Coordinates of C-alpha atoms in Angstrom, one line a residue:
M280 CA 3.6 -25.5 -4.5
R281 CA 3.7 -22.6 -2.1
A282 CA 5.3 -19.3 -1.3
F283 CA 8.2 -19.4 1.1
P284 CA 10.3 -16.7 2.9
V285 CA 14.0 -16.5 2.4
V286 CA 16.6 -14.7 4.5
L287 CA 19.9 -13.9 2.7
P288 CA 23.2 -13.7 4.6
S289 CA 23.0 -9.9 4.3
G290 CA 19.7 -10.0 6.2
T291 CA 17.6 -9.1 3.2
R292 CA 14.4 -11.0 3.0
Y293 CA 12.2 -12.0 0.1
W294 CA 9.7 -14.6 -0.8
T295 CA 10.2 -17.4 -3.3
V296 CA 8.3 -20.4 -4.6
V297 CA 9.0 -24.0 -3.5
D298 CA 7.5 -27.3 -4.6
D299 CA 6.0 -30.0 -2.4
D300 CA 9.5 -31.3 -1.5
L301 CA 10.6 -27.7 -0.5
G302 CA 12.8 -27.5 -3.5
V303 CA 13.2 -23.9 -4.9
V304 CA 11.5 -23.5 -8.3
E305 CA 14.2 -21.9 -10.4
E306 CA 12.6 -19.5 -12.8
P307 CA 10.1 -17.9 -10.3
D308 CA 13.0 -17.6 -7.8
R309 CA 15.1 -15.8 -10.3
F310 CA 12.3 -13.4 -11.0
L311 CA 11.5 -12.7 -7.3
Q312 CA 15.2 -12.2 -6.5
E313 CA 15.5 -9.6 -9.2
L314 CA 12.2 -7.9 -8.0
R315 CA 13.6 -7.6 -4.5
L316 CA 17.3 -7.0 -5.1
A317 CA 17.6 -5.3 -8.4
R318 CA 14.3 -3.3 -8.5
G319 CA 14.2 -2.5 -4.8
R320 CA 10.6 -3.7 -4.3
A321 CA 9.3 -4.4 -0.8
E322 CA 9.4 -7.9 0.8
T323 CA 5.6 -7.8 1.0
T324 CA 5.5 -7.3 -2.8
T325 CA 7.6 -10.4 -3.4
K326 CA 5.2 -12.3 -1.1
A327 CA 2.1 -11.2 -3.0
Y328 CA 3.8 -12.0 -6.3
A329 CA 5.0 -15.4 -5.1
E330 CA 1.5 -16.3 -4.0
G331 CA 0.1 -15.3 -7.4
I332 CA 2.7 -17.3 -9.2
C333 CA 2.0 -20.3 -7.0
L334 CA -1.6 -20.3 -8.0
F335 CA -0.6 -20.1 -11.7
L336 CA 1.8 -23.0 -11.4
L337 CA -0.7 -25.0 -9.4
W338 CA -3.3 -24.5 -12.1
C339 CA -0.8 -25.6 -14.8
L340 CA 0.0 -28.7 -12.8
L341 CA -3.6 -29.7 -12.1
T342 CA -4.6 -29.1 -15.8
R343 CA -1.4 -30.7 -17.2
R344 CA -0.3 -27.5 -19.0
D345 CA 3.2 -26.3 -19.5
W346 CA 3.6 -23.0 -17.8
R347 CA 5.7 -21.7 -20.6
T348 CA 2.8 -22.0 -23.1
A349 CA -0.2 -21.7 -20.8
A350 CA -0.7 -18.0 -21.5
R351 CA -2.9 -18.9 -24.4
D352 CA -5.5 -20.2 -21.9
M353 CA -5.4 -17.3 -19.5
G354 CA -9.2 -16.9 -19.8
L355 CA -9.6 -20.4 -18.4
F356 CA -7.1 -19.6 -15.6
M357 CA -9.3 -16.6 -14.7
I358 CA -12.3 -18.9 -14.3
W359 CA -10.3 -21.3 -12.2
L360 CA -9.2 -18.4 -10.0
K361 CA -12.7 -17.3 -9.4
W362 CA -14.3 -20.6 -8.6
T363 CA -11.6 -23.0 -7.4
P364 CA -10.4 -22.9 -3.7
G365 CA -6.9 -23.5 -2.7
R366 CA -5.6 -26.7 -1.3
G367 CA -7.2 -26.0 2.0
G368 CA -10.7 -26.0 0.4
S369 CA -13.0 -28.9 0.1
R370 CA -14.0 -28.3 -3.5
Q371 CA -11.4 -29.6 -6.0
V372 CA -13.2 -29.0 -9.3
V373 CA -14.6 -25.9 -10.9
V374 CA -18.4 -25.9 -10.3
P375 CA -19.7 -22.4 -11.2
G376 CA -23.4 -21.8 -11.3
P377 CA -26.3 -19.7 -10.0
G378 CA -26.0 -19.1 -6.3
S379 CA -22.4 -20.1 -6.0
K380 CA -20.2 -17.7 -4.2
P381 CA -16.8 -16.8 -5.9
V382 CA -13.8 -18.0 -4.0
R383 CA -11.7 -14.9 -5.0
G384 CA -12.9 -11.4 -5.7
E385 CA -12.1 -9.1 -8.7
I386 CA -9.3 -7.2 -6.9
R387 CA -7.6 -10.4 -5.9
I388 CA -7.9 -11.9 -9.4
N389 CA -6.4 -8.8 -11.0
K390 CA -3.5 -8.9 -8.5
V391 CA -2.7 -12.5 -9.4
L392 CA -2.9 -11.7 -13.1
T393 CA -0.5 -8.9 -12.6
A394 CA 2.0 -11.2 -10.9
V395 CA 1.7 -13.8 -13.6
R396 CA 2.2 -11.2 -16.4
M397 CA 5.3 -9.8 -14.7
F398 CA 6.7 -13.3 -14.2
L399 CA 6.2 -14.4 -17.8
L400 CA 7.5 -11.1 -19.1
H401 CA 10.7 -11.7 -17.1
A402 CA 10.9 -15.2 -18.4
V403 CA 10.6 -13.9 -22.0
A404 CA 13.4 -11.4 -21.4
N405 CA 15.6 -14.2 -20.1
K406 CA 14.8 -16.5 -23.1
A407 CA 13.1 -19.1 -20.9
V408 CA 9.8 -18.5 -22.7
S409 CA 9.1 -17.9 -26.4
A410 CA 8.5 -14.3 -27.4
W411 CA 5.0 -15.1 -28.8
V412 CA 3.8 -15.4 -25.2
L413 CA 3.8 -11.5 -25.0
E414 CA 1.1 -11.5 -27.8
Q415 CA -1.1 -13.6 -25.5
L416 CA -0.6 -11.3 -22.5
Y417 CA -0.7 -7.8 -24.1
E418 CA -2.3 -6.0 -27.0
I419 CA -1.0 -2.9 -28.7
G420 CA -3.0 0.1 -27.9
D421 CA -2.7 3.8 -28.6
D422 CA -2.7 6.7 -26.0
L423 CA -6.0 8.2 -27.1
D424 CA -7.8 6.9 -24.0
L425 CA -5.3 8.5 -21.7
P426 CA -5.6 11.9 -20.1
E427 CA -4.0 14.7 -22.1
V428 CA -1.2 15.2 -19.6
A429 CA -0.3 11.5 -20.0
R430 CA 0.0 11.6 -23.8
A431 CA 3.1 12.1 -25.9
E432 CA 4.6 15.6 -25.6
S433 CA 5.3 15.7 -29.3
G434 CA 1.6 15.7 -30.1
G435 CA 1.9 12.5 -32.2
M436 CA 0.3 9.2 -31.3
R437 CA 2.2 6.9 -29.0
Y438 CA 1.6 3.2 -28.7
R439 CA 1.7 1.1 -25.5
M440 CA 1.1 -2.4 -24.4
R441 CA -2.2 -3.0 -22.7
A442 CA -3.0 -6.1 -20.6
R443 CA -5.4 -8.4 -22.4
H444 CA -6.8 -10.1 -19.3
S445 CA -8.5 -8.3 -16.4
V446 CA -11.8 -8.2 -14.6
Q447 CA -13.9 -5.2 -13.8
E448 CA -13.3 -4.1 -10.2
P449 CA -16.0 -2.5 -8.2
E450 CA -15.3 1.1 -7.3
T451 CA -14.4 1.3 -3.7
D452 CA -13.4 4.8 -2.6
I453 CA -11.5 5.0 0.7
D454 CA -13.3 7.2 3.1
R455 CA -11.6 9.6 5.5
A456 CA -11.7 9.2 9.2
S457 CA -13.7 12.1 10.6
D458 CA -12.3 14.4 13.2
E459 CA -14.9 13.1 15.7
E460 CA -13.8 9.5 15.1
V461 CA -10.1 10.4 15.5
V462 CA -10.9 12.2 18.8
A463 CA -13.0 9.3 20.1
M464 CA -10.2 6.8 19.2
F465 CA -7.6 9.1 20.9
L466 CA -9.7 9.1 24.1
A467 CA -9.9 5.3 23.9
C468 CA -6.1 4.9 24.0
R469 CA -4.7 3.3 27.1
S470 CA -1.0 4.4 26.7
A471 CA 1.1 7.2 25.5
R472 CA 2.6 4.9 22.9
D473 CA -0.9 4.2 21.4
R474 CA -1.7 7.9 21.4
L475 CA 1.5 8.8 19.5
T476 CA 0.9 6.0 17.1
L477 CA -2.6 7.3 16.3
L478 CA -1.3 10.8 15.8
L479 CA 1.4 9.7 13.5
L480 CA -1.3 8.0 11.4
T481 CA -4.0 10.7 11.5
R482 CA -2.1 14.0 12.2
V483 CA 1.2 13.3 10.4
G484 CA -0.3 11.0 7.7
L485 CA 2.3 8.3 7.7
R486 CA 1.6 4.8 6.4
P487 CA 1.8 1.9 8.9
G488 CA 5.1 0.7 7.5
Q489 CA 6.6 4.2 7.9
V490 CA 5.3 4.4 11.5
A491 CA 6.7 1.0 12.5
G492 CA 10.0 1.7 10.7
L493 CA 10.8 4.9 12.6
H494 CA 14.0 4.9 14.6
R495 CA 14.8 6.9 17.7
N496 CA 17.0 9.3 15.8
D497 CA 14.4 10.1 13.1
P498 CA 12.3 12.7 15.2
H499 CA 13.9 16.1 15.5
L500 CA 11.6 17.9 17.9
M501 CA 13.6 21.1 18.6
M502 CA 12.9 24.4 16.8
D503 CA 16.5 24.4 15.6
S504 CA 18.2 21.0 14.8
R505 CA 21.5 22.3 13.3
A506 CA 23.3 20.9 16.4
L507 CA 22.2 17.5 15.1
G508 CA 23.5 18.2 11.7
C509 CA 20.0 18.8 10.3
S510 CA 19.1 22.1 8.5
V511 CA 15.3 21.5 8.5
E512 CA 13.5 24.2 10.4
G513 CA 11.1 23.4 13.2
A514 CA 10.0 20.1 14.7
H515 CA 9.9 17.3 12.2
V516 CA 10.2 13.6 11.6
H517 CA 12.5 12.1 9.0
V518 CA 10.9 9.4 6.9
T519 CA 13.4 7.0 5.4
R520 CA 13.2 3.7 3.5
R521 CA 15.5 1.2 5.1
Q522 CA 15.7 -2.6 5.7
N523 CA 14.1 -3.2 9.1
E524 CA 14.1 -6.3 11.2
N525 CA 10.4 -6.0 11.9
G526 CA 9.6 -6.0 8.1
A527 CA 8.4 -2.4 8.2
W528 CA 8.9 -0.7 4.8
S529 CA 8.4 2.8 3.5
K530 CA 6.5 2.7 0.2
S531 CA 8.1 6.0 -0.9
K532 CA 11.6 5.5 -2.3
K533 CA 12.7 9.0 -1.4
S534 CA 13.4 10.3 2.1
W535 CA 11.8 13.5 3.3
A536 CA 11.2 15.5 6.5
M537 CA 7.6 15.7 7.7
P538 CA 6.7 18.7 9.8
V539 CA 4.9 18.0 13.1
D540 CA 2.8 20.3 15.3
H541 CA 2.8 20.9 19.0
L542 CA 0.3 18.1 19.6
V543 CA 2.6 15.5 18.1
V544 CA 5.6 16.9 20.0
M545 CA 3.6 16.6 23.3
A546 CA 2.8 13.0 22.4
F547 CA 6.4 12.3 21.8
D548 CA 7.4 13.7 25.2
Q549 CA 4.8 11.6 27.0
Y550 CA 5.8 8.5 25.2
A551 CA 9.5 9.1 26.0
L552 CA 8.6 9.2 29.7
E553 CA 6.5 6.1 29.5
R554 CA 9.2 4.2 27.6
H555 CA 11.9 5.2 30.1
E556 CA 9.8 4.0 33.0
V557 CA 9.5 0.6 31.5
L558 CA 12.8 0.1 29.7
G559 CA 15.1 2.7 31.1
S560 CA 17.7 3.4 28.4
G561 CA 17.3 -0.1 27.0
G562 CA 15.2 -1.5 24.2
S563 CA 15.8 -1.5 20.5
D564 CA 16.8 1.5 18.3
F565 CA 13.2 1.6 17.0
L566 CA 11.0 4.4 18.1
L567 CA 7.8 2.4 18.9
V568 CA 8.4 -0.8 20.8
N569 CA 6.6 -3.4 22.9
L570 CA 6.1 -2.1 26.4
F571 CA 3.3 -4.2 27.9
R572 CA 4.0 -7.7 26.6
P573 CA 7.1 -9.7 25.7
P574 CA 9.4 -9.4 24.0
H575 CA 9.8 -6.1 25.8
G576 CA 11.7 -3.5 23.8
S577 CA 11.3 -5.2 20.4
P578 CA 9.8 -3.1 17.6
I579 CA 6.1 -3.1 16.9
T580 CA 4.9 -4.4 13.5
T581 CA 2.7 -3.0 10.8
D582 CA 0.1 -5.7 11.7
A583 CA 0.1 -4.5 15.3
I584 CA -0.7 -1.0 14.1
G585 CA -3.7 -2.3 12.1
E586 CA -4.9 -4.3 15.2
L587 CA -4.5 -1.2 17.3
C588 CA -6.8 0.8 15.0
E589 CA -9.3 -2.0 15.0
S590 CA -9.3 -2.2 18.8
L591 CA -9.6 1.6 19.2
A592 CA -12.5 1.8 16.8
R593 CA -14.3 -0.9 18.6
R594 CA -13.5 0.5 22.1
A595 CA -14.7 3.9 21.0
G596 CA -18.0 2.5 19.8
L597 CA -17.7 4.0 16.3
G598 CA -19.8 1.4 14.6
R599 CA -17.4 1.0 11.7
M600 CA -13.8 0.0 11.1
V601 CA -11.3 2.9 10.9
T602 CA -8.2 1.8 9.2
P603 CA -4.7 3.4 9.2
R604 CA -5.3 4.4 5.5
M605 CA -8.4 6.3 6.5
G606 CA -6.2 8.2 9.0
R607 CA -3.9 9.2 6.2
H608 CA -6.8 10.3 4.1
A609 CA -8.1 12.4 7.1
M610 CA -4.7 14.2 7.4
A611 CA -4.6 15.1 3.7
S612 CA -8.2 16.3 3.7
N613 CA -7.7 18.4 6.8
V614 CA -4.7 20.1 5.2
A615 CA -6.9 20.9 2.1
D616 CA -9.8 22.0 4.3
A617 CA -7.5 24.4 6.1
G618 CA -6.5 26.0 2.8
G619 CA -3.6 23.9 1.8
S620 CA -2.8 23.6 -1.9
L621 CA -2.5 20.3 -3.9
D622 CA 1.3 20.6 -4.1
E623 CA 1.5 21.1 -0.3
V624 CA -0.6 17.9 0.2
Q625 CA 1.6 16.1 -2.3
A626 CA 4.8 17.1 -0.5
L627 CA 3.4 16.2 3.0
L628 CA 2.4 12.8 1.8
G629 CA 5.8 12.2 0.3
Q630 CA 4.4 11.6 -3.2
K631 CA 6.3 12.1 -6.4
N632 CA 3.3 12.7 -8.7
P633 CA 0.9 15.7 -7.9
E634 CA -2.0 13.6 -9.2
S635 CA -1.3 10.9 -6.6
A636 CA -2.6 13.3 -3.9
R637 CA -6.0 13.8 -5.4
P638 CA -7.6 10.5 -4.2
Y639 CA -6.7 11.5 -0.6
L640 CA -8.8 14.7 -0.7
H641 CA -12.3 14.4 0.8
P642 CA -13.7 17.9 1.3
K643 CA -15.9 18.4 4.4
P644 CA -19.6 18.7 3.6
S645 CA -19.5 22.1 5.3
R646 CA -16.8 23.3 3.0
L647 CA -18.8 22.2 0.0
R648 CA -21.9 24.0 1.4
D649 CA -19.8 27.2 1.8
A650 CA -18.6 26.9 -1.8
V651 CA -22.3 26.8 -3.0
E652 CA -23.3 29.7 -0.7
R653 CA -20.5 31.9 -2.1
V654 CA -22.1 31.7 -5.6
P655 CA -24.1 34.9 -6.1
S656 CA -27.8 34.7 -6.9
P657 CA -28.9 35.7 -10.4
R658 CA -31.4 38.0 -8.7
E659 CA -28.5 40.2 -7.4
F660 CA -27.5 40.9 -11.0
V661 CA -31.0 41.8 -12.0
E662 CA -31.5 44.1 -9.0
G663 CA -28.1 45.7 -9.8
D664 CA -29.2 46.6 -13.3
R665 CA -32.2 48.5 -12.2

């Protein structure tokens, strides 16, 4: 039992579940197809879900359970997930105990449980599994534990389904990349392409999938782009979700125009010259392509962007890993530090919910210090009354 990639005649890709004879497992495949084609989820999402479903079906197979009724033993499945390695591991039985290191962490276990719940929920909706399974997966809860903005507008109590099975995840806040770290990584770049890539991450705030998915017609770098049929003022980059051959995918469903400053425009110009020297007018329609190793002209991947950040952090001697996500956090925090409002940060990040932008804000210590310094001393009030 394993996850397996599928390419449809249309070119759309998704991941499914196959057995040891490479036969497609029907019910998971139906669910994963719907997830990709009907719900518009990313290919990488179907891969993560397929891997989680594989673990669930493997557990059912090894413990001789019917997957249609195994939801009553989800607690045992959680123990199995934590302590039993995959088929590549040497340990084939569950042997928890003091000093043993868990095979999977809390975050990974919760992601697997989410995939299994969604799969079984789909199976119930399609009458492949009995409805009582939902009672094993969810409990009915009210909305009293939700923030006030998330409660029913009518003022009455609203009920919702709450997952029964989950593990407590450690709080891991994503830190921002500091300006000093970004500058050091920029100076460590060895090509105009790498400099542009870094600026798109840290100055524009795009995700790796959005950077790798940019096409050559997405940047509009003139002050007036009406000649191109675009009414957006100033230099900007259009961020669009599309099916890309390199697997790059924009997490945001909507398309939007992201303003860029003169530093990014200069980086675009330098990269255009570098690309023309290597490829001339050739290469793919993607913006960022391979220039220094074959296949020349093919689009870079999201994995390559992560490897670039790792290499730059190491080359710059930062002493810690600076990820693309930390660059996105740096961009949002810098906008806020410069006086930008929450709705501006939300719009620049391409997010639908204003609250989604808050985790990206990491005020500089100097700004926090200034906020404290602005608070008047009680002594000033006393002296003013005399």
